[in-house]
Amino acid sequence: MFARCFLSASLVIACVLPPSAAFAQSEREGLFVAVGYGGRRMSSNDGIHWENIQEWKAEGGDDSDNLMSAAFGNGMFVVTGGGGWSRETQKGHILVTRDGKNWKAVEHDALNNRVIPVVFGNDRFVVGMPGGGWGKGSFSYLASSTDGETWKQGAKLEWPYDGGMQRRRGAFGNGVFVISGNGGPGNSIHWVATTPDGETITHFQGEMDPMSDLTFGAGKFVTVGKDGLRLYSEDGQNWEKGTPALKENFRNVVWTGKAFVAGGQGDSYYSEDGIDWLKFPAKIPCSIIYADEKIGIGTQWRGKMWYSLNGTDWQRAEGDEPRNGINTVVYGVPQSN
């Protein structure tokens, strides 16, 4: 399986597919959905062949057409994003689909700016919505939904610093949602918040180490960032540093089902527990944005897709590749009609 490659450095080098090929791509019951710049959306039954490509703009930027976050639950894919640099161009998006082909734009009074992240857990979606104000006392808020279409306003995320507040990443595990982001002058202040349901904030902590990505696995939340940052936490409140000390600038981290894999501008590293990390001996030619025990999916700017069935051998995916970068991939098993 894909995750077998991450058990030890020696096994990574000698990694081979099991003879049974028990995870043959034809046995997939679900669907991959990928989203990105320019409103790009596409789907795949196997993570290799991509189709149903749709987009709003041929070469999108970090603007109101940027789709940045995705989650699956209760038979529905929910995608969010947006943004914009002026009041005239700012807009937020919530889109839903069951099949990766037919998309519905959700109408909501608060979609006046970027909506991010969206996370599923505890039988509900939780999303970060734009709020109001600037500097100390400004806020955004959380909203929750069981179907991705009807949203209930929840807890306020109040900002205690100067400057603005940006929401970036989210993950669910151990019965809690963890939301992370940054803000302040130069977006230099990094923060995390926890909520069990999107309706109450149980913890907010600013002045964290600079974080670039967040995931959950092995009973822990793991976040990575610049200068070798790897933090882990079981509750999203108490964070410890992974070992050993490193200098890599990590941009992404995924959980394969057996191990965490962190990558970025240099070498990649892996860890079975989120605490102790080893160097991944093979070069990974892309940013891994999805992984499970059957497949790893990666991307390169602009919009080039990759896949690996064993973690070490990476190949370019098949299908058209519009010049719009992909931000995230999510997998789910939609309900049959």
Coordinates of C-alpha atoms in Angstrom, one line a residue:
M1 CA 0.0 0.0 0.0
F2 CA 1.0 3.6 -0.4
A3 CA 1.7 4.0 3.3
R4 CA 4.0 1.0 3.5
C5 CA 6.7 3.2 2.0
F6 CA 6.9 5.3 5.2
L7 CA 7.7 2.7 7.8
S8 CA 11.4 3.2 7.8
A9 CA 14.1 4.6 5.6
S10 CA 15.3 1.2 4.4
L11 CA 11.7 0.2 3.5
V12 CA 11.2 3.4 1.6
I13 CA 14.1 2.6 -0.7
A14 CA 12.9 -1.0 -1.2
C15 CA 9.2 -0.2 -1.4
V16 CA 7.2 -2.3 -3.9
L17 CA 3.5 -2.8 -4.4
P18 CA 2.0 -5.9 -2.8
P19 CA 1.4 -8.7 -5.3
S20 CA -2.3 -8.8 -4.5
A21 CA -2.6 -5.2 -5.6
A22 CA -5.5 -5.0 -3.2
F23 CA -5.8 -1.3 -3.7
A24 CA -6.2 -1.5 -7.5
Q25 CA -7.6 1.8 -8.7
S26 CA -10.7 0.1 -10.3
E27 CA -11.8 -0.8 -6.8
R28 CA -12.3 2.8 -5.7
E29 CA -15.9 3.5 -4.8
G30 CA -15.5 7.2 -4.3
L31 CA -14.5 10.3 -6.0
F32 CA -11.6 12.8 -5.8
V33 CA -12.4 16.5 -6.2
A34 CA -9.7 19.1 -6.8
V35 CA -10.1 22.9 -6.7
G36 CA -7.8 25.9 -7.2
Y37 CA -7.2 29.2 -8.9
G38 CA -9.6 30.7 -11.4
G39 CA -12.4 28.7 -9.9
R40 CA -10.9 25.5 -11.3
R41 CA -12.8 22.3 -10.3
M42 CA -12.2 18.8 -11.6
S43 CA -12.9 15.2 -10.5
S44 CA -11.3 11.8 -10.8
N45 CA -12.4 8.3 -9.9
D46 CA -8.8 7.1 -9.3
G47 CA -6.6 10.1 -8.7
I48 CA -4.8 9.5 -12.0
H49 CA -7.3 10.5 -14.8
W50 CA -8.9 13.9 -14.2
E51 CA -12.1 15.1 -16.0
N52 CA -15.1 17.3 -15.6
I53 CA -12.8 20.4 -15.7
Q54 CA -14.5 23.7 -15.1
E55 CA -13.2 27.1 -14.3
W56 CA -14.2 30.8 -14.2
K57 CA -11.0 32.4 -15.4
A58 CA -8.3 31.1 -17.7
E59 CA -5.3 32.2 -15.5
G60 CA -6.6 33.1 -12.1
G61 CA -4.7 34.8 -9.3
D62 CA -5.1 35.2 -5.5
D63 CA -8.4 36.9 -6.0
S64 CA -12.2 36.3 -5.7
D65 CA -12.0 33.4 -8.1
N66 CA -9.6 31.4 -6.0
L67 CA -11.1 28.2 -4.5
M68 CA -8.9 27.2 -1.6
S69 CA -10.5 24.7 0.7
A70 CA -12.6 21.6 0.4
A71 CA -14.2 19.0 2.6
F72 CA -16.5 15.9 2.2
G73 CA -19.2 14.7 4.5
N74 CA -22.8 13.4 4.6
G75 CA -22.6 12.6 0.9
M76 CA -21.6 16.2 -0.1
F77 CA -18.4 17.9 -1.3
V78 CA -18.2 21.5 0.0
V79 CA -15.7 23.9 -1.5
T80 CA -14.9 27.5 -0.3
G81 CA -12.7 30.4 -1.3
G82 CA -12.7 33.9 -2.7
G83 CA -11.0 37.1 -1.7
G84 CA -10.1 40.2 -3.6
W85 CA -7.9 43.3 -3.1
S86 CA -10.5 46.0 -3.2
R87 CA -14.0 46.4 -1.8
E88 CA -15.3 46.3 -5.4
T89 CA -13.7 43.0 -6.3
Q90 CA -14.0 41.1 -2.9
K91 CA -16.3 38.1 -2.9
G92 CA -16.6 34.8 -1.1
H93 CA -17.7 31.4 -2.4
I94 CA -19.4 28.3 -1.0
L95 CA -20.0 25.6 -3.7
V96 CA -21.4 22.1 -3.3
T97 CA -21.5 19.0 -5.5
R98 CA -22.4 15.4 -5.1
D99 CA -20.8 14.1 -8.3
G100 CA -18.0 16.6 -9.2
K101 CA -19.9 17.6 -12.4
N102 CA -22.9 19.6 -11.3
W103 CA -22.1 22.4 -8.9
K104 CA -24.4 24.7 -6.9
A105 CA -23.4 28.1 -5.6
V106 CA -24.7 28.6 -2.1
E107 CA -26.3 32.0 -1.4
H108 CA -25.4 33.6 2.0
D109 CA -25.4 37.2 3.3
A110 CA -21.9 36.9 4.6
L111 CA -20.1 36.1 1.3
N112 CA -18.5 39.5 1.0
N113 CA -14.9 38.2 1.3
R114 CA -12.9 35.0 1.5
V115 CA -14.5 31.9 3.1
I116 CA -11.9 29.6 4.5
P117 CA -11.3 26.9 5.7
V118 CA -14.0 24.3 5.5
V119 CA -13.7 21.2 7.7
F120 CA -16.0 18.2 8.3
G121 CA -16.3 16.4 11.6
N122 CA -18.9 15.6 14.3
D123 CA -21.5 15.1 11.5
R124 CA -21.2 18.8 10.4
F125 CA -19.2 21.1 8.3
V126 CA -17.5 24.1 10.0
V127 CA -16.4 27.1 7.9
G128 CA -14.6 30.3 8.6
M129 CA -16.6 33.3 7.5
P130 CA -15.6 37.0 6.9
G131 CA -16.5 39.4 9.7
G132 CA -15.9 43.0 10.3
G133 CA -13.5 45.7 11.5
W134 CA -9.8 46.1 11.5
G135 CA -7.2 45.8 14.2
K136 CA -7.9 45.1 17.8
G137 CA -11.5 44.0 18.3
S138 CA -12.0 43.1 14.7
F139 CA -13.5 39.6 14.1
S140 CA -14.5 36.8 11.7
Y141 CA -16.8 34.1 12.7
L142 CA -17.5 30.4 12.3
A143 CA -20.6 28.8 10.8
S144 CA -21.8 25.2 10.7
S145 CA -24.0 23.1 8.4
T146 CA -25.0 19.5 8.1
D147 CA -25.6 19.6 4.4
G148 CA -23.2 22.4 3.1
E149 CA -26.2 24.5 1.9
T150 CA -27.9 25.8 5.0
W151 CA -25.5 27.5 7.4
K152 CA -25.9 28.5 11.0
Q153 CA -23.9 31.4 12.3
G154 CA -21.7 30.4 15.2
A155 CA -18.8 31.6 17.3
K156 CA -16.9 34.9 16.8
L157 CA -13.1 34.7 16.3
E158 CA -12.1 38.0 17.9
W159 CA -8.7 39.5 17.0
P160 CA -6.7 41.0 19.9
Y161 CA -3.8 42.5 17.9
D162 CA -3.2 45.3 15.4
G163 CA -3.8 44.8 11.7
G164 CA -6.1 42.2 10.1
M165 CA -6.9 38.6 10.7
Q166 CA -6.5 35.8 8.1
R167 CA -7.9 32.3 8.4
R168 CA -5.8 29.7 6.6
R169 CA -6.1 26.0 7.6
G170 CA -8.3 23.7 9.5
A171 CA -8.5 20.0 10.6
F172 CA -10.7 17.8 12.7
G173 CA -9.7 15.1 15.2
N174 CA -10.3 13.8 18.7
G175 CA -13.7 15.5 18.7
V176 CA -12.4 19.0 18.1
F177 CA -11.9 21.4 15.1
V178 CA -8.6 23.3 15.0
I179 CA -8.5 26.5 12.9
S180 CA -5.2 28.2 12.2
G181 CA -4.1 31.4 10.5
N182 CA -2.1 34.6 10.8
G183 CA -2.5 38.3 10.8
G184 CA -1.2 41.5 12.3
P185 CA 1.5 43.8 10.7
G186 CA 2.9 41.9 7.8
N187 CA 0.8 38.8 8.7
S188 CA 3.6 38.1 11.2
I189 CA 1.3 36.8 14.1
H190 CA 0.3 33.2 13.8
W191 CA -2.6 31.8 15.8
V192 CA -4.8 28.7 16.4
A193 CA -8.3 28.3 17.8
T194 CA -10.3 25.3 18.8
T195 CA -14.0 24.6 18.8
P196 CA -16.1 21.4 19.3
D197 CA -18.9 22.4 17.0
G198 CA -18.3 25.9 15.4
E199 CA -20.7 27.4 18.0
T200 CA -18.2 28.0 20.9
I201 CA -14.5 28.8 20.9
T202 CA -12.8 26.8 23.6
H203 CA -9.2 28.1 23.0
F204 CA -7.4 30.9 21.2
Q205 CA -3.7 31.3 21.1
G206 CA -1.7 33.9 19.3
E207 CA 2.0 34.4 18.7
M208 CA 2.5 30.8 17.6
D209 CA 5.5 29.8 15.4
P210 CA 4.9 30.5 11.7
M211 CA 2.7 27.7 10.4
S212 CA 2.0 26.9 6.7
D213 CA -0.1 23.7 6.9
L214 CA -2.1 21.6 9.3
T215 CA -3.4 18.0 9.3
F216 CA -4.6 15.3 11.7
G217 CA -3.5 11.7 12.1
A218 CA -2.3 9.1 14.6
G219 CA -4.4 10.8 17.3
K220 CA -2.5 14.2 16.8
F221 CA -2.8 17.5 15.0
V222 CA 0.5 18.3 13.2
T223 CA 1.4 21.6 11.8
V224 CA 4.6 22.5 9.8
G225 CA 6.3 25.7 8.6
K226 CA 9.5 27.6 8.1
D227 CA 12.9 26.7 9.6
G228 CA 12.0 23.1 10.1
L229 CA 8.9 23.8 12.2
R230 CA 6.9 20.6 13.2
L231 CA 4.5 21.0 16.1
Y232 CA 2.1 18.3 17.4
S233 CA -0.8 18.4 19.7
E234 CA -3.6 16.0 20.8
D235 CA -6.1 18.8 21.7
G236 CA -5.1 21.8 19.6
Q237 CA -4.2 23.7 22.7
N238 CA -0.9 22.3 24.0
W239 CA 1.7 22.1 21.3
E240 CA 5.2 20.4 21.4
K241 CA 8.0 20.5 18.9
G242 CA 8.9 17.5 16.8
T243 CA 12.5 16.1 16.7
P244 CA 15.2 16.5 15.5
A245 CA 15.7 20.2 14.8
L246 CA 15.7 20.9 11.1
K247 CA 16.2 23.9 8.8
E248 CA 13.8 22.9 5.9
N249 CA 11.1 25.3 5.0
F250 CA 8.0 23.0 5.0
R251 CA 4.9 24.1 3.1
N252 CA 2.7 21.1 3.3
V253 CA 2.0 18.1 5.4
V254 CA -0.4 15.1 4.8
W255 CA -1.4 12.0 6.7
T256 CA -1.1 8.8 4.6
G257 CA -3.0 6.6 7.0
K258 CA 0.3 5.3 8.4
A259 CA 2.6 8.3 8.5
F260 CA 2.9 12.0 8.2
V261 CA 4.8 13.3 5.2
A262 CA 6.1 17.0 5.2
G263 CA 7.6 18.7 2.2
G264 CA 8.4 22.1 0.8
Q265 CA 11.4 23.7 -0.9
G266 CA 14.0 21.0 -0.1
D267 CA 14.0 17.5 1.3
S268 CA 10.8 15.8 2.6
Y269 CA 10.5 14.1 6.0
Y270 CA 8.2 11.5 7.4
S271 CA 7.0 10.4 10.8
E272 CA 4.7 7.7 12.1
D273 CA 3.7 9.5 15.3
G274 CA 4.2 13.2 14.4
I275 CA 7.0 13.4 17.0
D276 CA 10.1 11.8 15.6
W277 CA 10.9 12.5 12.0
L278 CA 13.2 10.9 9.4
K279 CA 14.4 12.2 6.1
F280 CA 12.5 10.7 3.1
P281 CA 15.3 9.2 0.9
A282 CA 13.5 9.8 -2.5
K283 CA 13.0 13.2 -4.1
I284 CA 9.4 14.2 -4.4
P285 CA 8.9 16.3 -7.6
C286 CA 5.7 18.0 -6.4
S287 CA 3.7 19.3 -3.4
I288 CA 1.7 16.4 -1.9
I289 CA -1.8 17.7 -1.2
Y290 CA -3.6 14.4 -0.6
A291 CA -2.5 10.9 0.5
D292 CA -4.1 7.8 1.8
E293 CA -3.1 4.1 2.0
K294 CA -3.7 3.7 -1.7
I295 CA -2.4 6.8 -3.5
G296 CA -0.6 10.0 -3.1
I297 CA -1.6 13.1 -5.2
G298 CA 0.6 16.1 -5.8
T299 CA 0.6 19.3 -7.8
Q300 CA 3.0 21.8 -9.3
W301 CA 2.4 25.4 -10.4
R302 CA 0.5 26.0 -12.7
G303 CA -1.9 23.1 -12.4
K304 CA 0.3 20.1 -13.1
M305 CA -1.0 17.0 -11.4
W306 CA 1.1 14.0 -10.2
Y307 CA 0.4 10.7 -8.5
S308 CA 2.2 7.9 -6.8
L309 CA 1.1 4.4 -5.9
N310 CA 4.0 3.7 -3.6
G311 CA 5.3 7.0 -2.3
T312 CA 8.6 7.0 -4.2
D313 CA 7.8 6.7 -7.9
W314 CA 5.8 9.7 -9.1
Q315 CA 4.2 10.1 -12.5
R316 CA 2.3 12.9 -14.2
A317 CA -1.5 12.5 -14.1
E318 CA -3.6 12.2 -17.2
G319 CA -6.2 14.7 -18.5
D320 CA -6.2 18.4 -19.6
E321 CA -4.2 20.8 -17.4
P322 CA -5.5 24.3 -17.6
R323 CA -3.1 27.0 -16.4
N324 CA -4.7 27.3 -13.0
G325 CA -2.9 26.0 -9.9
I326 CA -4.6 23.4 -7.7
N327 CA -4.9 24.2 -3.9
T328 CA -6.4 21.1 -2.5
V329 CA -7.8 17.6 -3.2
V330 CA -10.5 15.9 -1.1
Y331 CA -11.9 12.3 -1.4
G332 CA -15.3 11.0 -0.5
V333 CA -17.8 8.3 -1.3
P334 CA -21.0 10.1 -2.5
Q335 CA -24.4 8.6 -1.8
S336 CA -25.8 6.8 -4.8
N337 CA -29.1 8.1 -6.2

